[in-house]
Coordinates of C-alpha atoms (C1' of nucleotides) in Angstrom, one line a residue:
Chain A
X1 CA -102.3 11.8 55.3
X2 CA -103.8 8.5 56.0
X3 CA -100.9 7.3 58.1
X4 CA -100.9 10.3 60.3
X5 CA -104.6 10.1 60.9
X6 CA -104.3 6.4 61.7
X7 CA -101.7 7.1 64.2
X8 CA -103.5 10.0 65.8
X9 CA -106.7 8.0 66.0
X10 CA -105.1 5.8 68.6
X11 CA -105.8 8.4 71.3
X12 CA -108.2 11.0 69.9
X13 CA -111.3 10.8 67.8
X14 CA -110.8 12.0 64.3
X15 CA -113.8 13.8 63.0
X16 CA -114.6 15.5 59.8
X17 CA -112.9 18.7 61.0
X18 CA -109.7 16.8 61.7
X19 CA -109.8 15.1 58.3
X20 CA -110.3 18.5 56.6
X21 CA -107.4 20.0 58.4
X22 CA -105.2 17.0 57.6
X23 CA -106.3 17.2 54.0
X24 CA -105.0 20.7 53.7
X25 CA -101.5 19.5 54.6
X26 CA -101.4 17.1 51.7
X27 CA -100.3 19.8 49.3
X28 CA -96.8 18.8 48.6
X29 CA -96.1 15.1 48.5
X30 CA -92.6 14.0 47.7
X31 CA -91.0 10.7 47.3
X32 CA -87.5 9.5 48.1
X33 CA -85.5 6.5 46.9
X34 CA -84.0 4.0 49.3
X35 CA -80.7 5.4 50.6
X36 CA -81.6 8.9 49.6
X37 CA -80.7 11.6 52.1
X38 CA -83.9 13.4 53.0
X39 CA -82.2 15.9 55.4
X40 CA -78.5 16.4 55.9
X41 CA -77.0 17.5 59.2
X42 CA -76.2 21.2 58.9
X43 CA -78.9 21.8 56.3
X44 CA -81.0 24.9 56.5
X45 CA -84.5 23.5 57.2
X46 CA -87.3 25.0 55.2
X47 CA -90.1 22.7 56.1
X48 CA -91.1 19.8 58.4
X49 CA -92.6 16.6 57.0
X50 CA -94.9 13.7 57.8
X51 CA -94.0 10.2 56.6
X52 CA -96.9 8.7 54.7
X53 CA -95.2 5.5 53.5
X54 CA -91.9 3.8 54.1
X55 CA -89.2 3.8 56.8
X56 CA -86.4 6.3 57.4
X57 CA -83.5 6.6 59.9
X58 CA -82.4 9.7 61.8
X59 CA -78.7 9.6 62.5
X60 CA -75.6 11.5 63.4
X61 CA -72.2 10.7 61.9
X62 CA -68.9 11.3 63.6
X63 CA -65.8 12.5 61.8
X64 CA -64.2 9.2 61.8
X65 CA -67.1 7.4 60.2
X66 CA -68.8 6.1 63.3
X67 CA -72.5 6.4 62.9
X68 CA -75.3 6.4 65.4
X69 CA -78.9 6.0 64.5
X70 CA -81.0 8.0 67.0
X71 CA -84.5 7.3 65.7
X72 CA -86.4 5.3 63.1
X73 CA -89.2 7.1 61.3
X74 CA -92.2 5.1 60.3
X75 CA -95.5 6.0 58.5
X76 CA -97.3 8.6 60.6
X77 CA -94.1 9.9 62.1
X78 CA -93.3 13.5 62.1
X79 CA -90.0 15.2 61.5
X80 CA -88.9 18.7 62.2
X81 CA -91.3 20.5 64.5
X82 CA -88.0 22.1 65.4
X83 CA -88.2 23.9 62.1
X84 CA -90.3 26.5 63.9
X85 CA -87.4 27.6 66.1
X86 CA -84.2 26.1 64.9
X87 CA -83.2 26.4 61.3
X88 CA -80.2 24.2 61.2
X89 CA -80.7 20.4 61.2
X90 CA -78.8 18.8 64.0
X91 CA -79.0 15.4 62.5
X92 CA -79.6 13.7 59.1
X93 CA -82.5 11.7 57.8
X94 CA -82.1 8.9 55.3
X95 CA -84.8 7.0 53.5
X96 CA -84.4 3.2 54.1
X97 CA -87.2 2.1 51.8
X98 CA -88.9 4.1 49.2
X99 CA -90.5 6.9 51.2
X100 CA -93.4 9.1 50.5
X101 CA -93.7 12.2 52.7
X102 CA -95.7 15.4 52.8
X103 CA -93.7 18.6 53.3
X104 CA -95.2 21.0 55.7
X105 CA -94.2 24.7 55.8
X106 CA -93.6 26.5 59.1
X107 CA -96.6 28.7 58.4
X108 CA -98.9 25.6 58.0
X109 CA -97.7 24.3 61.3
X110 CA -98.4 27.4 63.3
X111 CA -101.7 27.5 61.5
X112 CA -102.4 24.0 62.8
X113 CA -101.9 25.1 66.4
X114 CA -104.2 28.1 66.0
X115 CA -107.0 26.0 64.3
X116 CA -109.7 24.6 66.5
X117 CA -109.0 21.0 65.7
X118 CA -107.4 18.1 67.5
X119 CA -104.6 17.9 65.0
X120 CA -102.5 20.5 66.8
X121 CA -102.7 18.7 70.1
X122 CA -102.1 15.5 68.2
X123 CA -98.8 16.8 67.0
X124 CA -97.8 17.8 70.4
X125 CA -98.6 14.3 71.6
X126 CA -96.5 12.9 68.8
X127 CA -93.7 15.1 69.9
X128 CA -94.0 13.9 73.5
X129 CA -94.1 10.3 72.3
X130 CA -91.0 10.8 70.2
X131 CA -89.1 12.3 73.1
X132 CA -90.1 9.4 75.3
X133 CA -88.9 6.9 72.6
X134 CA -85.6 8.8 72.6
X135 CA -85.3 8.4 76.4
X136 CA -86.0 4.7 76.2
X137 CA -83.4 4.5 73.5
X138 CA -80.9 5.9 76.0
X139 CA -81.9 3.4 78.7
X140 CA -81.8 0.5 76.2
X141 CA -78.3 1.3 75.0
X142 CA -77.0 2.4 78.4
X143 CA -78.0 -0.3 80.7
X144 CA -78.9 -3.4 78.7
X145 CA -76.7 -6.0 77.2
X146 CA -76.6 -6.9 73.5
X147 CA -79.4 -9.5 73.6
X148 CA -81.7 -7.4 75.6
X149 CA -81.1 -4.5 73.3
X150 CA -82.0 -6.4 70.2
X151 CA -85.1 -7.9 71.7
X152 CA -86.2 -4.6 73.0
X153 CA -85.7 -2.8 69.7
X154 CA -87.5 -5.5 67.8
X155 CA -90.5 -5.3 70.1
X156 CA -90.6 -1.5 69.9
X157 CA -90.5 -1.5 66.2
X158 CA -93.1 -4.1 65.9
X159 CA -95.4 -2.3 68.4
X160 CA -95.0 1.0 66.6
X161 CA -95.6 -0.6 63.2
X162 CA -98.8 -2.1 64.5
X163 CA -100.1 1.4 65.5
X164 CA -100.2 2.3 61.8
X165 CA -101.4 -1.1 60.8
X166 CA -98.2 -2.4 59.3
X167 CA -97.7 -5.5 61.4
X168 CA -101.1 -7.1 61.3
X169 CA -99.6 -9.9 59.3
X170 CA -97.0 -10.6 62.0
X171 CA -94.7 -11.5 59.2
X172 CA -93.9 -8.0 58.2
X173 CA -91.5 -6.6 55.6
X174 CA -88.6 -5.6 57.8
X175 CA -86.4 -3.2 56.0
X176 CA -83.5 -2.9 58.5
X177 CA -80.1 -4.3 57.7
X178 CA -78.1 -5.6 60.6
X179 CA -75.8 -2.7 60.1
X180 CA -78.7 -0.3 60.9
X181 CA -79.6 -2.3 63.9
X182 CA -76.0 -2.2 65.1
X183 CA -75.8 1.6 64.5
X184 CA -79.0 2.0 66.5
X185 CA -77.9 -0.2 69.4
X186 CA -74.3 1.0 69.6
X187 CA -73.0 -2.5 68.7
X188 CA -70.9 -4.0 65.9
X189 CA -72.5 -5.7 63.0
X190 CA -70.8 -8.9 63.8
X191 CA -72.2 -9.0 67.2
X192 CA -75.7 -8.2 66.0
X193 CA -75.4 -11.1 63.6
X194 CA -74.4 -13.4 66.4
X195 CA -77.3 -12.3 68.7
X196 CA -79.9 -12.6 65.9
X197 CA -78.8 -16.1 64.9
X198 CA -79.0 -17.0 68.5
X199 CA -82.6 -15.6 68.8
X200 CA -83.5 -17.4 65.6
X201 CA -82.0 -20.7 66.9
X202 CA -84.0 -20.2 70.1
X203 CA -87.1 -19.9 68.0
X204 CA -87.9 -16.4 69.3
X205 CA -87.8 -14.9 65.8
X206 CA -87.9 -16.2 62.2
X207 CA -86.2 -14.6 59.3
X208 CA -86.7 -15.1 55.6
X209 CA -85.1 -12.7 53.2
X210 CA -86.3 -9.3 54.1
X211 CA -89.1 -10.3 56.4
X212 CA -89.0 -10.8 60.1
X213 CA -91.5 -12.6 62.2
X214 CA -91.7 -12.5 66.0
X215 CA -92.6 -16.1 66.8
X216 CA -92.4 -15.9 70.6
X217 CA -93.3 -12.5 71.9
X218 CA -93.4 -13.7 75.5
X219 CA -90.0 -15.1 75.2
X220 CA -88.7 -11.8 73.9
X221 CA -90.5 -9.9 76.5
X222 CA -89.0 -12.1 79.2
X223 CA -85.6 -11.3 77.8
X224 CA -85.9 -7.6 78.2
X225 CA -88.9 -6.6 80.4
X226 CA -90.5 -4.7 77.5
X227 CA -93.1 -2.3 78.8
X228 CA -95.1 -0.2 76.3
X229 CA -95.7 2.5 79.0
X230 CA -93.2 4.9 77.4
X231 CA -95.1 4.8 74.1
X232 CA -97.9 6.7 75.8
X233 CA -100.5 4.8 73.9
X234 CA -103.2 6.2 76.1
X235 CA -103.1 9.9 76.0
X236 CA -105.1 12.2 78.2
X237 CA -105.8 15.5 76.6
X238 CA -108.3 16.7 79.1
X239 CA -106.1 19.6 79.8
X240 CA -106.8 20.9 76.4
X241 CA -110.3 19.7 76.2
X242 CA -111.3 22.0 79.0
X243 CA -110.9 24.8 76.6
X244 CA -113.2 23.4 73.9
X245 CA -116.0 21.5 75.5
X246 CA -118.7 19.5 73.7
X247 CA -117.0 16.2 73.1
X248 CA -117.0 13.0 75.1
X249 CA -113.6 12.0 76.5
X250 CA -111.9 9.2 74.6
X251 CA -112.1 5.7 75.9
X252 CA -109.0 4.0 74.6
X253 CA -108.8 0.6 76.2
X254 CA -105.6 -0.1 78.1
X255 CA -102.7 -2.3 77.2
X256 CA -99.4 -2.2 78.9
X257 CA -97.2 -5.2 79.4
X258 CA -95.7 -8.3 78.1
X259 CA -98.4 -10.7 77.1
X260 CA -100.9 -8.0 76.4
X261 CA -98.8 -6.5 73.6
Chain B
X1 CA -88.4 32.9 87.2
X2 CA -85.0 34.5 86.8
X3 CA -83.3 31.4 85.6
X4 CA -85.9 30.7 82.9
X5 CA -85.7 34.3 81.6
X6 CA -81.9 34.2 81.6
X7 CA -82.0 31.1 79.6
X8 CA -84.5 32.3 77.1
X9 CA -82.7 35.6 76.7
X10 CA -80.0 33.6 74.9
X11 CA -82.0 33.7 71.7
X12 CA -84.9 36.1 72.1
X13 CA -85.3 39.5 73.6
X14 CA -87.1 39.6 76.9
X15 CA -89.3 42.6 77.2
X16 CA -91.6 43.8 79.8
X17 CA -94.4 41.7 78.4
X18 CA -92.3 38.6 78.7
X19 CA -91.3 39.5 82.2
X20 CA -94.9 40.0 83.2
X21 CA -96.0 36.7 81.7
X22 CA -93.1 34.9 83.5
X23 CA -94.0 36.6 86.7
X24 CA -97.5 35.2 86.6
X25 CA -96.0 31.7 86.6
X26 CA -94.2 32.3 89.9
X27 CA -97.2 31.5 91.9
X28 CA -96.2 28.2 93.5
X29 CA -92.6 27.9 94.4
X30 CA -91.5 24.6 95.9
X31 CA -88.3 23.4 97.3
X32 CA -86.8 19.9 97.4
X33 CA -84.0 18.4 99.5
X34 CA -81.0 16.7 97.9
X35 CA -82.0 13.1 97.1
X36 CA -85.7 13.9 97.2
X37 CA -87.8 12.3 94.5
X38 CA -89.6 15.1 92.7
X39 CA -91.4 12.9 90.2
X40 CA -91.7 9.2 90.4
X41 CA -92.1 7.0 87.3
X42 CA -95.8 6.0 87.1
X43 CA -97.0 9.0 89.0
X44 CA -100.0 10.9 87.8
X45 CA -98.7 14.2 86.6
X46 CA -100.6 17.2 87.8
X47 CA -98.3 20.0 86.8
X48 CA -95.1 20.8 84.9
X49 CA -92.3 22.7 86.5
X50 CA -89.4 25.0 85.9
X51 CA -86.2 24.6 87.8
X52 CA -85.1 27.9 89.4
X53 CA -82.2 26.7 91.5
X54 CA -80.2 23.5 91.8
X55 CA -79.7 20.4 89.8
X56 CA -81.8 17.3 89.3
X57 CA -81.6 14.1 87.3
X58 CA -84.2 12.4 85.1
X59 CA -83.8 8.7 85.2
X60 CA -85.4 5.3 84.6
X61 CA -84.7 2.3 86.9
X62 CA -84.9 -1.3 85.7
X63 CA -86.3 -4.1 87.8
X64 CA -83.0 -5.4 88.8
X65 CA -81.6 -2.2 90.1
X66 CA -79.8 -1.0 87.0
X67 CA -80.4 2.8 86.6
X68 CA -80.0 5.0 83.6
X69 CA -79.9 8.8 83.9
X70 CA -81.5 10.2 80.7
X71 CA -81.1 13.9 81.4
X72 CA -79.8 16.4 83.9
X73 CA -82.0 19.4 84.8
X74 CA -80.4 22.7 85.6
X75 CA -81.7 26.1 86.4
X76 CA -84.0 27.3 83.6
X77 CA -84.8 23.8 82.5
X78 CA -88.3 22.7 82.1
X79 CA -89.9 19.4 82.9
X80 CA -93.3 18.0 81.9
X81 CA -94.6 19.8 78.8
X82 CA -95.9 16.3 78.3
X83 CA -98.3 16.9 81.2
X84 CA -100.6 18.4 78.5
X85 CA -101.1 15.1 76.8
X86 CA -99.8 12.3 78.9
X87 CA -100.7 12.0 82.5
X88 CA -98.5 9.3 83.6
X89 CA -94.8 10.0 84.1
X90 CA -92.6 7.7 82.1
X91 CA -89.5 8.5 84.1
X92 CA -88.5 9.8 87.5
X93 CA -86.9 13.1 88.6
X94 CA -84.6 13.3 91.6
X95 CA -83.2 16.4 93.2
X96 CA -79.4 16.3 93.3
X97 CA -78.8 19.4 95.3
X98 CA -81.4 21.5 97.1
X99 CA -83.8 22.4 94.3
X100 CA -86.2 25.3 94.0
X101 CA -88.8 24.9 91.3
X102 CA -92.0 26.6 90.2
X103 CA -95.0 24.4 89.6
X104 CA -97.0 25.1 86.5
X105 CA -100.5 23.9 85.9
X106 CA -101.6 22.6 82.5
X107 CA -104.0 25.5 82.3
X108 CA -101.2 28.0 82.7
X109 CA -99.2 26.3 80.0
X110 CA -101.9 26.4 77.4
X111 CA -102.5 30.0 78.4
X112 CA -98.8 30.7 77.7
X113 CA -99.2 29.5 74.2
X114 CA -102.3 31.6 73.6
X115 CA -100.7 34.8 75.0
X116 CA -99.0 37.1 72.6
X117 CA -95.6 36.9 74.2
X118 CA -92.4 35.2 73.3
X119 CA -92.6 32.9 76.3
X120 CA -94.7 30.3 74.5
X121 CA -92.2 30.1 71.6
X122 CA -89.5 30.0 74.1
X123 CA -90.9 26.9 75.7
X124 CA -91.1 25.3 72.4
X125 CA -87.5 26.1 71.8
X126 CA -86.6 24.7 75.1
X127 CA -88.4 21.5 74.1
X128 CA -86.5 21.3 70.8
X129 CA -83.3 21.9 72.6
X130 CA -84.0 19.2 75.2
X131 CA -84.8 16.7 72.5
X132 CA -81.6 17.5 70.7
X133 CA -79.7 17.0 73.9
X134 CA -81.3 13.6 74.3
X135 CA -80.2 12.7 70.7
X136 CA -76.7 13.7 71.5
X137 CA -76.8 11.6 74.6
X138 CA -77.7 8.6 72.4
X139 CA -74.8 9.3 70.1
X140 CA -72.4 9.8 73.0
X141 CA -73.2 6.6 74.7
X142 CA -73.6 4.6 71.5
X143 CA -70.5 5.4 69.5
X144 CA -68.0 6.9 71.9
X145 CA -65.6 5.2 74.3
X146 CA -65.4 5.9 78.0
X147 CA -62.9 8.7 77.8
X148 CA -64.8 10.5 75.0
X149 CA -68.0 10.1 76.9
X150 CA -66.8 11.7 80.1
X151 CA -65.1 14.5 78.3
X152 CA -68.2 15.2 76.2
X153 CA -70.5 15.1 79.1
X154 CA -68.4 17.5 81.1
X155 CA -68.2 19.9 78.3
X156 CA -71.9 19.8 77.7
X157 CA -72.7 20.4 81.4
X158 CA -70.3 23.2 81.6
X159 CA -71.7 24.8 78.5
X160 CA -75.2 24.5 79.7
X161 CA -74.3 25.8 83.1
X162 CA -72.8 28.9 81.4
X163 CA -76.0 29.7 79.7
X164 CA -77.7 30.4 83.0
X165 CA -74.6 32.0 84.3
X166 CA -73.4 29.3 86.7
X167 CA -70.0 28.6 85.3
X168 CA -68.6 32.1 85.1
X169 CA -66.1 31.2 87.7
X170 CA -64.8 28.2 85.8
X171 CA -64.4 26.5 89.1
X172 CA -68.0 25.6 89.6
X173 CA -69.7 23.7 92.2
X174 CA -70.1 20.4 90.6
X175 CA -72.8 18.3 92.3
X176 CA -72.5 15.0 90.4
X177 CA -71.1 12.0 92.0
X178 CA -69.2 9.5 89.9
X179 CA -72.1 7.1 90.3
X180 CA -74.4 9.6 88.6
X181 CA -71.9 10.2 85.8
X182 CA -71.7 6.4 85.4
X183 CA -75.4 6.1 85.3
X184 CA -75.7 8.8 82.6
X185 CA -72.9 7.4 80.5
X186 CA -73.8 3.7 80.8
X187 CA -70.5 2.8 82.5
X188 CA -69.5 1.4 85.8
X189 CA -68.5 3.7 88.7
X190 CA -65.1 2.1 88.8
X191 CA -64.4 2.9 85.2
X192 CA -65.6 6.4 85.6
X193 CA -63.2 6.8 88.5
X194 CA -60.3 5.5 86.4
X195 CA -61.1 7.8 83.5
X196 CA -61.4 10.9 85.7
X197 CA -58.2 10.1 87.5
X198 CA -56.6 9.9 84.1
X199 CA -58.1 13.2 82.9
X200 CA -56.9 14.8 86.2
X201 CA -53.3 13.4 85.8
X202 CA -53.3 14.7 82.2
X203 CA -54.2 18.1 83.6
X204 CA -57.4 18.4 81.6
X205 CA -59.5 18.8 84.6
X206 CA -58.9 19.7 88.3
X207 CA -61.0 18.4 91.2
X208 CA -61.2 19.6 94.8
X209 CA -63.9 18.3 97.0
X210 CA -67.2 19.0 95.2
X211 CA -65.8 21.5 92.6
X212 CA -64.6 20.7 89.2
X213 CA -62.6 22.9 87.0
X214 CA -61.9 22.5 83.3
X215 CA -58.3 23.4 83.0
X216 CA -57.8 22.5 79.3
X217 CA -60.9 22.9 77.3
X218 CA -59.1 22.5 74.0
X219 CA -57.6 19.3 75.2
X220 CA -61.0 17.9 76.2
X221 CA -62.5 19.2 72.9
X222 CA -59.8 17.3 71.0
X223 CA -60.6 14.2 72.9
X224 CA -64.2 14.1 71.8
X225 CA -64.9 16.6 69.0
X226 CA -67.3 18.5 71.0
X227 CA -69.6 20.7 68.9
X228 CA -72.2 22.9 70.5
X229 CA -74.4 22.8 67.4
X230 CA -76.9 20.5 68.9
X231 CA -77.6 22.9 71.7
X232 CA -79.2 25.3 69.2
X233 CA -77.8 28.4 70.9
X234 CA -78.9 30.4 68.0
X235 CA -82.6 30.0 67.4
X236 CA -84.5 31.5 64.5
X237 CA -88.0 32.2 65.4
X238 CA -88.9 34.2 62.3
X239 CA -91.5 31.6 61.4
X240 CA -93.4 32.8 64.4
X241 CA -92.4 36.4 64.2
X242 CA -94.2 36.7 60.9
X243 CA -97.4 36.5 62.9
X244 CA -96.5 39.3 65.2
X245 CA -94.5 42.0 63.6
X246 CA -93.1 45.1 65.1
X247 CA -89.8 43.8 66.5
X248 CA -86.3 43.8 65.1
X249 CA -84.9 40.3 64.6
X250 CA -82.4 39.1 67.2
X251 CA -78.7 39.3 66.5
X252 CA -77.2 36.6 68.7
X253 CA -73.6 36.4 67.7
X254 CA -72.4 32.9 66.6
X255 CA -70.3 30.5 68.5
X256 CA -70.0 26.9 67.5
X257 CA -66.9 24.9 67.9
X258 CA -64.1 23.9 70.1
X259 CA -62.0 26.8 71.0
X260 CA -64.8 29.2 70.7
X261 CA -66.8 27.6 73.5
Chain C
dC1 C1' -65.3 7.3 117.9
dG2 C1' -67.6 4.7 114.3
dG3 C1' -70.4 4.4 110.3
dC4 C1' -71.4 5.7 105.8
dC5 C1' -70.8 7.6 101.5
dT6 C1' -67.6 8.6 97.8
dG7 C1' -63.6 7.7 95.4
dT8 C1' -59.2 4.8 94.3
dT9 C1' -56.6 0.9 93.0
dG10 C1' -55.5 -3.9 91.7
dA11 C1' -56.5 -8.4 89.8
dA12 C1' -59.3 -11.4 87.1
dG13 C1' -62.9 -12.2 83.9
dA14 C1' -66.7 -11.4 80.5
dA15 C1' -68.8 -9.0 76.9
dG16 C1' -68.3 -7.3 72.9
dG17 C1' -64.9 -5.5 69.1
dT18 C1' -61.8 -6.4 65.2
dC19 C1' -60.0 -8.9 61.4
dA20 C1' -60.6 -12.0 58.0
dA21 C1' -62.5 -15.6 55.3
dC22 C1' -66.4 -17.2 53.2
dC23 C1' -71.2 -17.7 51.7
dT24 C1' -75.6 -16.4 49.6
dA25 C1' -78.8 -13.5 47.0
dC26 C1' -79.3 -10.2 43.5
dG27 C1' -78.6 -7.2 40.0
dT28 C1' -75.9 -5.8 35.9
dG29 C1' -73.6 -6.2 31.8
dG30 C1' -71.5 -9.2 28.4
Chain D
dC1 C1' -77.7 -17.4 29.9
dC2 C1' -73.7 -17.0 32.5
dA3 C1' -69.9 -14.1 34.7
dC4 C1' -69.0 -10.9 37.7
dG5 C1' -69.4 -7.5 41.4
dT6 C1' -71.6 -5.9 45.3
dA7 C1' -74.2 -5.9 49.6
dG8 C1' -75.7 -8.4 53.5
dG9 C1' -75.0 -12.0 56.5
dT10 C1' -72.3 -15.8 59.1
dT11 C1' -68.5 -17.9 61.6
dG12 C1' -63.9 -18.4 63.9
dA13 C1' -59.8 -16.7 66.3
dC14 C1' -57.9 -13.3 68.8
dC15 C1' -57.8 -9.0 71.4
dT16 C1' -59.4 -4.7 73.9
dT17 C1' -62.4 -2.4 76.7
dC18 C1' -64.9 -2.3 80.3
dT19 C1' -67.0 -4.9 84.4
dT20 C1' -66.9 -7.2 88.7
dC21 C1' -65.1 -8.2 93.0
dA22 C1' -62.6 -6.8 96.8
dA23 C1' -59.9 -4.1 99.7
dC24 C1' -58.7 0.3 101.3
dA25 C1' -58.6 5.5 102.1
dG26 C1' -60.5 10.1 103.1
dG27 C1' -64.2 13.2 104.5
dC28 C1' -68.3 14.1 106.9
dC29 C1' -71.9 13.6 110.4
dG30 C1' -74.2 11.8 114.2

DNA sequence: CGGCCTGTTGAAGAAGGTCAACCTACGTGG
DNA sequence: CCACGTAGGTTGACCTTCTTCAACAGGCCG
């Protein structure tokens, strides 16, 4: 549960109570091989899960083979709060690297929300954040050109990776093939290749094997007006706090735009 | 609150308890003129709201004027569960017709989830459904061509309108300009016009003034493989029900594909 | 009446898609 | 150790889809 706690720590203080609650969730760890289908569209969902290690993609496939990636799951990300109300999966999840995940039963989830810990609120926040990421995905693919899309996606992934401490080295292991990027951005692989070689030649990024380094973040930012606002890195949970006093409000320092990221 | 209850009734039985809980929310009704900005990106959110009457669009605007509509709000739709954890709006909401909405305070929301009524679960379900609609939006715009996008959007809107009983006449008042459709589908107005003229000439739809009639649903379905699965019209809330026994499970009859819709 | 908003149509152009060849890195089996 | 196959990436040529620009038409409202 380390990844989840790390992520939640961004906006709320994790105390011993939260750690205890999180520890209870660690019951059933499961690991998936790269390429393995973790959830298949149409499946009956029996549990949600939290990713502890590795990357996965959420996607839908059309009859004729076209595929659209709707979301990338990284450590600390949650899948399937919907298991509480909707039993049938409306999209698939595929492991991109080796993935370790904790399965969480519906019962455990509703327990989480009843428990007096911040974890329940935290999950809500994670849900809000994910939805916001989906909206930004729509904006990116709908109103930006190919170069802007690639730049924006790379910045988002890098920023999200940093939250769970996976980009501190700047040169991070980057597990996405150009096919996946294309399927996320609604472009062809060929065009993604062209754009990325362009970005490389312009010294905005550097690629070696399976690693990707952002060498000129300001340059990328300038290309696509990246704004981290939608990631809601500063949450305000005072609405909930009112109910359970006795804690100081969080003081997460701000960070929003371009250079700051 | 009639619209909300009507919508929720699709998958859970509304009893007197639920009606009472919903009635409590009706405190502050507010009405907005067509074109009025209900929420502005960057605003500090003070309350969520439920749409009772009218249509609204959720959108983000880029610096250079490009606009992307990320969601259409219809009667019974909810905005701003995020108010519980994130105070700053990450997108704007604009009334498209005259809109009547009930404002809901964060306190009232958390109360809803504490109350022993189905309304809390219902909101959760609404949230899951909305997220699913966003995912489908990504798929539509990412991997479908212009004609498919238009057909798919029209079918979705029609289907959603029917849930709250606004499409029974088939010839419904359709408040979306081609500009809005374009901004939702990531296309230019001109191209939307061309596609819709084509669909009209092919007798798939009929347009008169501000009304739009789907004259050949099977034809439209065939164009875009529309599948209502993602709308989660059949919810399974047994996970929650376990906690509060004493009610028979719902028996919402199925309906999924093409001709059936 | 005139202005404005919405939609229509045509012509020209750009962005990105498709097809196909080729290249490298890697893993597997002989 | 090399031969081979496969997956991922690159590059060029050509073509399609959608965009842009521009002109015009109808409805609505002051």
